[in-house]
């Protein structure tokens, strides 16, 4: 079998087998699948650190691992398997053999440009998890610029479709830190302390967000999101119109 190197160099010591996770010419998702099959096996427990150390140099290893779920790979975290430590994962079941040509795209459903656009518009071009808008700075990270992407409403569900109602606008940071795969978690007490301190009205809001697992945009936030999409000159006009309206 011949490889198309896609610009990646295949070093002398690197295997060129199409079923070896060390083969850097294979896609990251395929390499992760092979590594899980050969180094971990069904029922095996591993850490993300070990996975990252194995598939070195590849980008977004965690994400590519999550991408195996829609292909029937059952990878559990301590949230769905209480015997695990917070930094441990368990390969419960090997799914479709994505290393085989005919299964390579298994579970990877393409989202159409139209769907993508309509989800961004519906969500007001803001991350529905943390509220950051496209190109806005994260409050805790001066100089940063948020990049928006699409995530699944329920990332746990395997085989979730690529329809607008299954998708949600997320910033890259929230998307990457999908709750159940984060290593550094606050503990229950730390979070609960913050929750308890909130005024009643905010407690009620929070419960509604928790129930829907999403933070809906208020009318002001929706207007803000739309405003931010206007060209700078027009934004200034709208700003001064609003100021005049409030002063009158
Ligand atoms: Zn976010």
Coordinates of N, CA, C and O in Angstrom, one line a residue, residues 119-237:
X119 N -26.8 27.8 12.5 CA -26.5 27.6 14.0 C -25.9 28.8 14.6 O -26.3 29.3 15.6
X120 N -24.9 29.3 13.9 CA -24.2 30.6 14.3 C -25.2 31.7 14.5 O -25.2 32.4 15.5
X121 N -26.1 31.8 13.5 CA -27.0 32.9 13.5 C -28.0 32.7 14.6 O -28.3 33.7 15.4
X122 N -28.5 31.5 14.8 CA -29.5 31.2 15.9 C -28.9 31.6 17.2 O -29.5 32.1 18.1
X123 N -27.6 31.3 17.4 CA -26.9 31.5 18.7 C -26.3 32.8 18.8 O -25.6 33.1 19.8
X124 N -26.6 33.7 17.9 CA -26.1 35.1 18.0 C -24.6 35.2 17.9 O -24.0 36.1 18.5
X125 N -23.9 34.3 17.3 CA -22.5 34.3 17.1 C -21.8 34.5 18.5 O -20.8 35.2 18.7
X126 N -22.3 33.7 19.4 CA -21.7 33.7 20.8 C -21.6 32.3 21.3 O -22.5 31.5 20.9
X127 N -20.6 32.0 22.1 CA -20.5 30.7 22.7 C -21.7 30.5 23.6 O -21.9 31.2 24.6
X128 N -22.4 29.4 23.4 CA -23.6 29.2 24.3 C -23.2 28.6 25.6 O -24.0 28.4 26.5
X129 N -21.9 28.2 25.8 CA -21.5 27.7 27.1 C -20.9 28.8 28.0 O -21.3 28.8 29.2
X130 N -20.1 29.7 27.5 CA -19.5 30.7 28.3 C -19.9 32.1 28.0 O -19.7 33.1 28.7
X131 N -20.6 32.3 26.8 CA -21.1 33.6 26.4 C -20.1 34.5 25.7 O -20.5 35.6 25.2
X132 N -18.9 34.0 25.4 CA -18.0 34.9 24.7 C -18.4 35.0 23.2 O -19.0 34.1 22.7
X133 N -18.2 36.2 22.7 CA -18.6 36.4 21.3 C -17.4 36.2 20.4 O -16.2 36.2 20.9
X134 N -17.6 36.0 19.1 CA -16.5 35.8 18.1 C -15.5 37.0 18.3 O -15.9 38.1 18.3
X135 N -14.3 36.6 18.3 CA -13.2 37.6 18.4 C -13.1 38.4 19.6 O -12.3 39.3 19.8
X136 N -14.0 38.2 20.6 CA -14.0 38.9 21.9 C -12.9 38.3 22.8 O -12.5 37.2 22.6
X137 N -12.4 39.1 23.7 CA -11.4 38.7 24.6 C -12.0 37.9 25.8 O -13.0 38.3 26.3
X138 N -11.3 36.8 26.2 CA -11.7 36.1 27.4 C -11.4 37.0 28.6 O -10.2 37.5 28.7
X139 N -12.3 37.2 29.6 CA -12.0 38.1 30.7 C -10.8 37.6 31.5 O -10.0 38.5 32.0
X140 N -10.5 36.3 31.5 CA -9.4 35.9 32.3 C -8.1 35.7 31.5 O -7.1 35.1 31.9
X141 N -8.1 36.2 30.2 CA -7.0 35.9 29.3 C -6.8 37.2 28.4 O -7.2 37.1 27.3
X142 N -6.2 38.2 29.0 CA -6.1 39.5 28.2 C -5.4 39.2 26.9 O -4.4 38.5 26.9
X143 N -5.8 39.9 25.9 CA -5.2 39.8 24.6 C -5.7 38.6 23.7 O -5.3 38.5 22.6
X144 N -6.5 37.7 24.4 CA -7.0 36.6 23.6 C -8.1 37.0 22.7 O -8.7 38.0 22.8
X145 N -8.4 36.1 21.7 CA -9.5 36.4 20.8 C -10.2 35.1 20.6 O -9.6 34.1 20.1
X146 N -11.5 35.0 21.0 CA -12.2 33.8 21.0 C -12.6 33.4 19.5 O -12.9 34.3 18.7
X147 N -12.5 32.1 19.3 CA -12.8 31.6 18.0 C -14.0 30.7 18.2 O -14.0 29.9 19.1
X148 N -15.0 30.8 17.3 CA -16.2 30.0 17.5 C -16.1 28.8 16.6 O -15.6 28.8 15.5
X149 N -16.8 27.8 17.1 CA -16.8 26.5 16.4 C -18.2 25.8 16.8 O -18.9 26.4 17.5
X150 N -18.5 24.7 16.2 CA -19.7 24.0 16.5 C -19.4 22.8 17.4 O -18.4 22.1 17.2
X151 N -20.3 22.6 18.3 CA -20.2 21.4 19.2 C -21.5 20.7 19.2 O -22.5 21.2 18.7
X152 N -21.5 19.5 19.8 CA -22.8 18.8 19.9 C -23.5 19.1 21.2 O -22.9 19.3 22.2
X153 N -24.8 19.2 21.1 CA -25.6 19.5 22.3 C -25.3 18.5 23.4 O -25.0 18.8 24.5
X154 N -25.3 17.2 23.1 CA -24.9 16.2 24.0 C -23.7 15.4 23.5 O -23.9 14.5 22.7
X155 N -22.6 15.8 23.9 CA -21.3 15.2 23.4 C -21.2 13.7 23.8 O -20.5 13.0 23.1
X156 N -22.0 13.3 24.8 CA -21.9 11.9 25.2 C -22.6 11.0 24.2 O -22.1 9.9 24.0
X157 N -23.7 11.5 23.7 CA -24.5 10.6 22.8 C -23.7 10.2 21.6 O -23.2 11.0 20.8
X158 N -23.6 8.9 21.4 CA -22.8 8.5 20.2 C -23.7 8.6 19.0 O -24.9 8.4 19.1
X159 N -23.1 9.0 17.9 CA -23.9 9.0 16.7 C -24.8 10.2 16.6 O -25.7 10.2 15.8
X160 N -24.5 11.3 17.3 CA -25.4 12.4 17.2 C -25.2 13.0 15.8 O -24.1 13.1 15.3
X161 N -26.4 13.4 15.3 CA -26.4 13.9 13.9 C -25.8 15.3 13.7 O -25.5 16.0 14.6
X162 N -25.7 15.7 12.5 CA -25.2 17.0 12.1 C -26.3 17.9 11.8 O -26.2 18.7 10.8
X163 N -27.5 17.8 12.5 CA -28.6 18.7 12.2 C -28.5 19.9 13.2 O -27.9 19.8 14.2
X164 N -29.1 21.0 12.7 CA -28.9 22.3 13.5 C -29.4 22.0 15.0 O -28.7 22.6 15.9
X165 N -30.4 21.3 15.2 CA -30.9 21.1 16.6 C -30.0 20.3 17.4 O -30.1 20.3 18.7
X166 N -29.1 19.5 16.8 CA -28.1 18.7 17.6 C -26.8 19.5 17.9 O -25.9 19.0 18.5
X167 N -26.8 20.7 17.2 CA -25.5 21.5 17.3 C -25.7 22.7 18.1 O -26.8 23.3 18.2
X168 N -24.5 23.2 18.6 CA -24.5 24.4 19.4 C -23.3 25.2 19.1 O -22.2 24.6 18.8
X169 N -23.4 26.5 19.2 CA -22.2 27.3 19.0 C -21.3 27.3 20.3 O -21.8 27.5 21.3
X170 N -20.1 27.0 20.1 CA -19.1 26.9 21.2 C -17.9 27.7 20.8 O -17.5 27.7 19.7
X171 N -17.2 28.3 21.8 CA -15.9 28.8 21.5 C -14.9 27.6 21.5 O -15.2 26.6 22.1
X172 N -13.8 27.8 20.9 CA -12.8 26.7 20.8 C -12.4 26.2 22.2 O -12.2 25.0 22.4
X173 N -12.3 27.2 23.2 CA -11.9 26.8 24.5 C -12.9 25.9 25.2 O -12.6 24.8 25.7
X174 N -14.2 26.3 25.1 CA -15.2 25.4 25.7 C -15.3 24.1 25.0 O -15.5 23.0 25.6
X175 N -15.2 24.1 23.7 CA -15.3 22.9 22.9 C -14.2 21.9 23.3 O -14.4 20.7 23.4
X176 N -13.0 22.5 23.5 CA -11.9 21.7 23.8 C -11.9 21.1 25.2 O -11.5 20.0 25.5
X177 N -12.5 21.9 26.1 CA -12.6 21.5 27.5 C -13.9 20.8 27.8 O -14.5 21.0 28.9
X178 N -14.4 20.0 26.9 CA -15.7 19.4 27.1 C -15.7 18.7 28.5 O -14.7 18.0 28.8
X179 N -16.7 19.1 29.2 CA -16.7 18.8 30.7 C -16.1 17.5 31.1 O -15.3 17.5 32.0
X180 N -16.5 16.4 30.5 CA -16.1 15.1 31.1 C -14.7 14.7 30.7 O -14.2 13.7 31.1
X181 N -14.0 15.5 29.9 CA -12.6 15.2 29.6 C -11.6 16.1 30.2 O -10.4 16.0 29.9
X182 N -12.1 17.0 31.0 CA -11.1 18.0 31.6 C -10.3 17.3 32.7 O -10.9 16.6 33.6
X183 N -9.1 17.5 32.7 CA -8.3 16.9 33.8 C -8.4 17.7 35.1 O -8.8 17.2 36.1
X184 N -8.2 19.0 35.0 CA -8.3 19.9 36.2 C -9.7 20.3 36.4 O -10.3 21.1 35.7
X185 N -10.3 19.7 37.4 CA -11.7 20.0 37.7 C -11.8 20.7 39.1 O -11.0 20.3 40.0
X186 N -12.7 21.6 39.3 CA -12.9 22.1 40.6 C -13.7 21.0 41.3 O -14.5 20.2 40.7
X187 N -13.6 20.9 42.6 CA -14.4 19.9 43.3 C -15.8 20.4 43.6 O -16.1 21.6 43.5
X188 N -16.6 19.5 44.0 CA -18.0 19.8 44.2 C -18.2 20.9 45.3 O -19.0 21.8 45.1
X189 N -17.4 20.9 46.4 CA -17.5 21.9 47.4 C -17.2 23.3 46.9 O -17.9 24.2 47.2
X190 N -16.1 23.3 46.1 CA -15.7 24.6 45.5 C -16.8 25.2 44.7 O -17.1 26.4 44.8
X191 N -17.4 24.4 43.9 CA -18.4 24.9 43.0 C -19.7 25.3 43.8 O -20.3 26.3 43.6
X192 N -20.0 24.4 44.7 CA -21.2 24.6 45.6 C -21.1 25.9 46.4 O -22.1 26.6 46.5
X193 N -19.9 26.2 46.9 CA -19.7 27.4 47.6 C -20.0 28.7 46.7 O -20.7 29.6 47.2
X194 N -19.6 28.6 45.5 CA -19.9 29.7 44.6 C -21.4 29.8 44.3 O -22.0 30.9 44.3
X195 N -22.0 28.6 44.2 CA -23.5 28.6 43.9 C -24.2 29.2 45.0 O -25.1 30.0 44.9
X196 N -23.9 28.8 46.3 CA -24.6 29.3 47.5 C -24.5 30.8 47.6 O -25.5 31.4 48.1
X197 N -23.4 31.4 47.2 CA -23.2 32.8 47.4 C -24.1 33.6 46.5 O -24.3 34.8 46.7
X198 N -24.6 33.0 45.4 CA -25.4 33.8 44.4 C -26.7 34.3 45.0 O -27.3 33.6 45.9
X199 N -27.2 35.5 44.6 CA -28.5 36.0 45.0 C -29.6 35.0 44.5 O -29.3 34.4 43.5
X200 N -30.7 35.0 45.1 CA -31.8 34.1 44.7 C -32.1 34.1 43.2 O -32.2 33.1 42.6
X201 N -32.2 35.3 42.7 CA -32.5 35.4 41.2 C -31.5 34.7 40.4 O -31.8 34.0 39.4
X202 N -30.2 34.9 40.7 CA -29.2 34.2 39.9 C -29.2 32.7 40.2 O -28.9 32.0 39.3
X203 N -29.5 32.3 41.4 CA -29.7 30.9 41.6 C -30.7 30.3 40.7 O -30.5 29.2 40.2
X204 N -31.8 31.0 40.6 CA -32.9 30.5 39.7 C -32.5 30.4 38.3 O -32.8 29.4 37.6
X205 N -31.8 31.5 37.8 CA -31.2 31.5 36.5 C -30.3 30.3 36.2 O -30.4 29.5 35.3
X206 N -29.4 30.1 37.2 CA -28.5 29.0 37.1 C -29.1 27.6 37.0 O -28.8 26.8 36.2
X207 N -30.2 27.5 37.8 CA -30.9 26.2 37.8 C -31.5 25.9 36.4 O -31.5 24.8 35.8
X208 N -32.1 27.0 35.8 CA -32.7 26.9 34.5 C -31.6 26.5 33.4 O -31.8 25.7 32.6
X209 N -30.4 27.1 33.6 CA -29.3 26.8 32.6 C -28.9 25.4 32.8 O -28.6 24.7 31.9
X210 N -28.8 25.0 34.1 CA -28.3 23.6 34.4 C -29.3 22.6 33.8 O -29.0 21.6 33.2
X211 N -30.6 22.9 33.9 CA -31.7 22.0 33.5 C -31.6 21.9 31.9 O -31.7 20.8 31.4
X212 N -31.4 23.0 31.2 CA -31.3 22.9 29.8 C -29.9 22.6 29.3 O -29.6 22.4 28.1
X213 N -28.9 22.6 30.2 CA -27.5 22.4 29.9 C -27.0 23.4 28.8 O -26.2 23.2 28.0
X214 N -27.6 24.6 29.0 CA -27.2 25.7 28.0 C -27.6 27.0 28.7 O -28.5 27.1 29.5
X215 N -26.9 28.1 28.3 CA -27.2 29.4 28.8 C -27.9 30.2 27.7 O -27.2 30.6 26.8
X216 N -29.2 30.3 27.8 CA -29.9 31.1 26.7 C -29.5 32.5 26.8 O -29.1 33.1 27.8
X217 N -29.5 33.1 25.6 CA -29.1 34.6 25.5 C -30.3 35.4 25.9 O -31.5 35.2 25.6
X218 N -30.1 36.5 26.7 CA -31.1 37.4 27.1 C -31.4 38.3 25.8 O -30.5 38.3 25.0
X219 N -32.5 39.0 25.8 CA -32.8 39.9 24.6 C -31.6 40.9 24.5 O -31.2 41.2 23.3
X220 N -31.1 41.4 25.6 CA -30.0 42.4 25.4 C -28.7 41.7 24.8 O -28.0 42.3 24.0
X221 N -28.4 40.5 25.2 CA -27.3 39.8 24.7 C -27.5 39.5 23.2 O -26.5 39.5 22.4
X222 N -28.7 39.2 22.8 CA -29.0 38.9 21.4 C -28.7 40.1 20.6 O -28.1 40.1 19.5
X223 N -29.2 41.3 21.1 CA -29.0 42.6 20.4 C -27.5 42.9 20.3 O -27.0 43.4 19.3
X224 N -26.8 42.6 21.4 CA -25.4 42.9 21.5 C -24.7 42.0 20.4 O -23.8 42.5 19.7
X225 N -25.1 40.8 20.3 CA -24.4 39.9 19.3 C -24.7 40.4 17.9 O -23.7 40.4 17.1
X226 N -25.9 40.9 17.6 CA -26.2 41.4 16.3 C -25.4 42.7 16.1 O -24.8 42.9 15.0
X227 N -25.4 43.6 17.1 CA -24.6 44.8 17.0 C -23.2 44.6 16.6 O -22.6 45.3 15.8
X228 N -22.6 43.6 17.3 CA -21.2 43.3 17.1 C -20.8 42.8 15.7 O -19.7 42.9 15.2
X229 N -21.9 42.4 14.9 CA -21.6 42.0 13.6 C -21.7 43.1 12.6 O -21.4 42.9 11.4
X230 N -22.1 44.3 13.0 CA -22.1 45.5 12.1 C -20.7 46.0 11.9 O -19.8 45.8 12.8
X231 N -20.5 46.7 10.8 CA -19.2 47.3 10.6 C -19.0 48.4 11.6 O -20.0 49.0 12.1
X232 N -17.7 48.7 11.9 CA -17.4 49.6 13.0 C -18.1 51.0 12.9 O -18.6 51.5 13.9
X233 N -18.2 51.5 11.7 CA -18.8 52.8 11.5 C -20.3 52.8 11.8 O -20.8 53.7 12.5
X234 N -20.9 51.7 11.4 CA -22.4 51.6 11.7 C -22.6 51.3 13.2 O -23.5 51.8 13.8
X235 N -21.6 50.6 13.8 CA -21.7 50.4 15.3 C -21.7 51.7 16.0 O -22.5 51.9 16.9
X236 N -20.9 52.6 15.6 CA -20.8 53.9 16.2 C -22.1 54.7 16.1 O -22.6 55.3 17.0
X237 N -22.7 54.6 14.9 CA -24.0 55.2 14.7 C -25.1 54.7 15.6 O -25.8 55.4 16.3

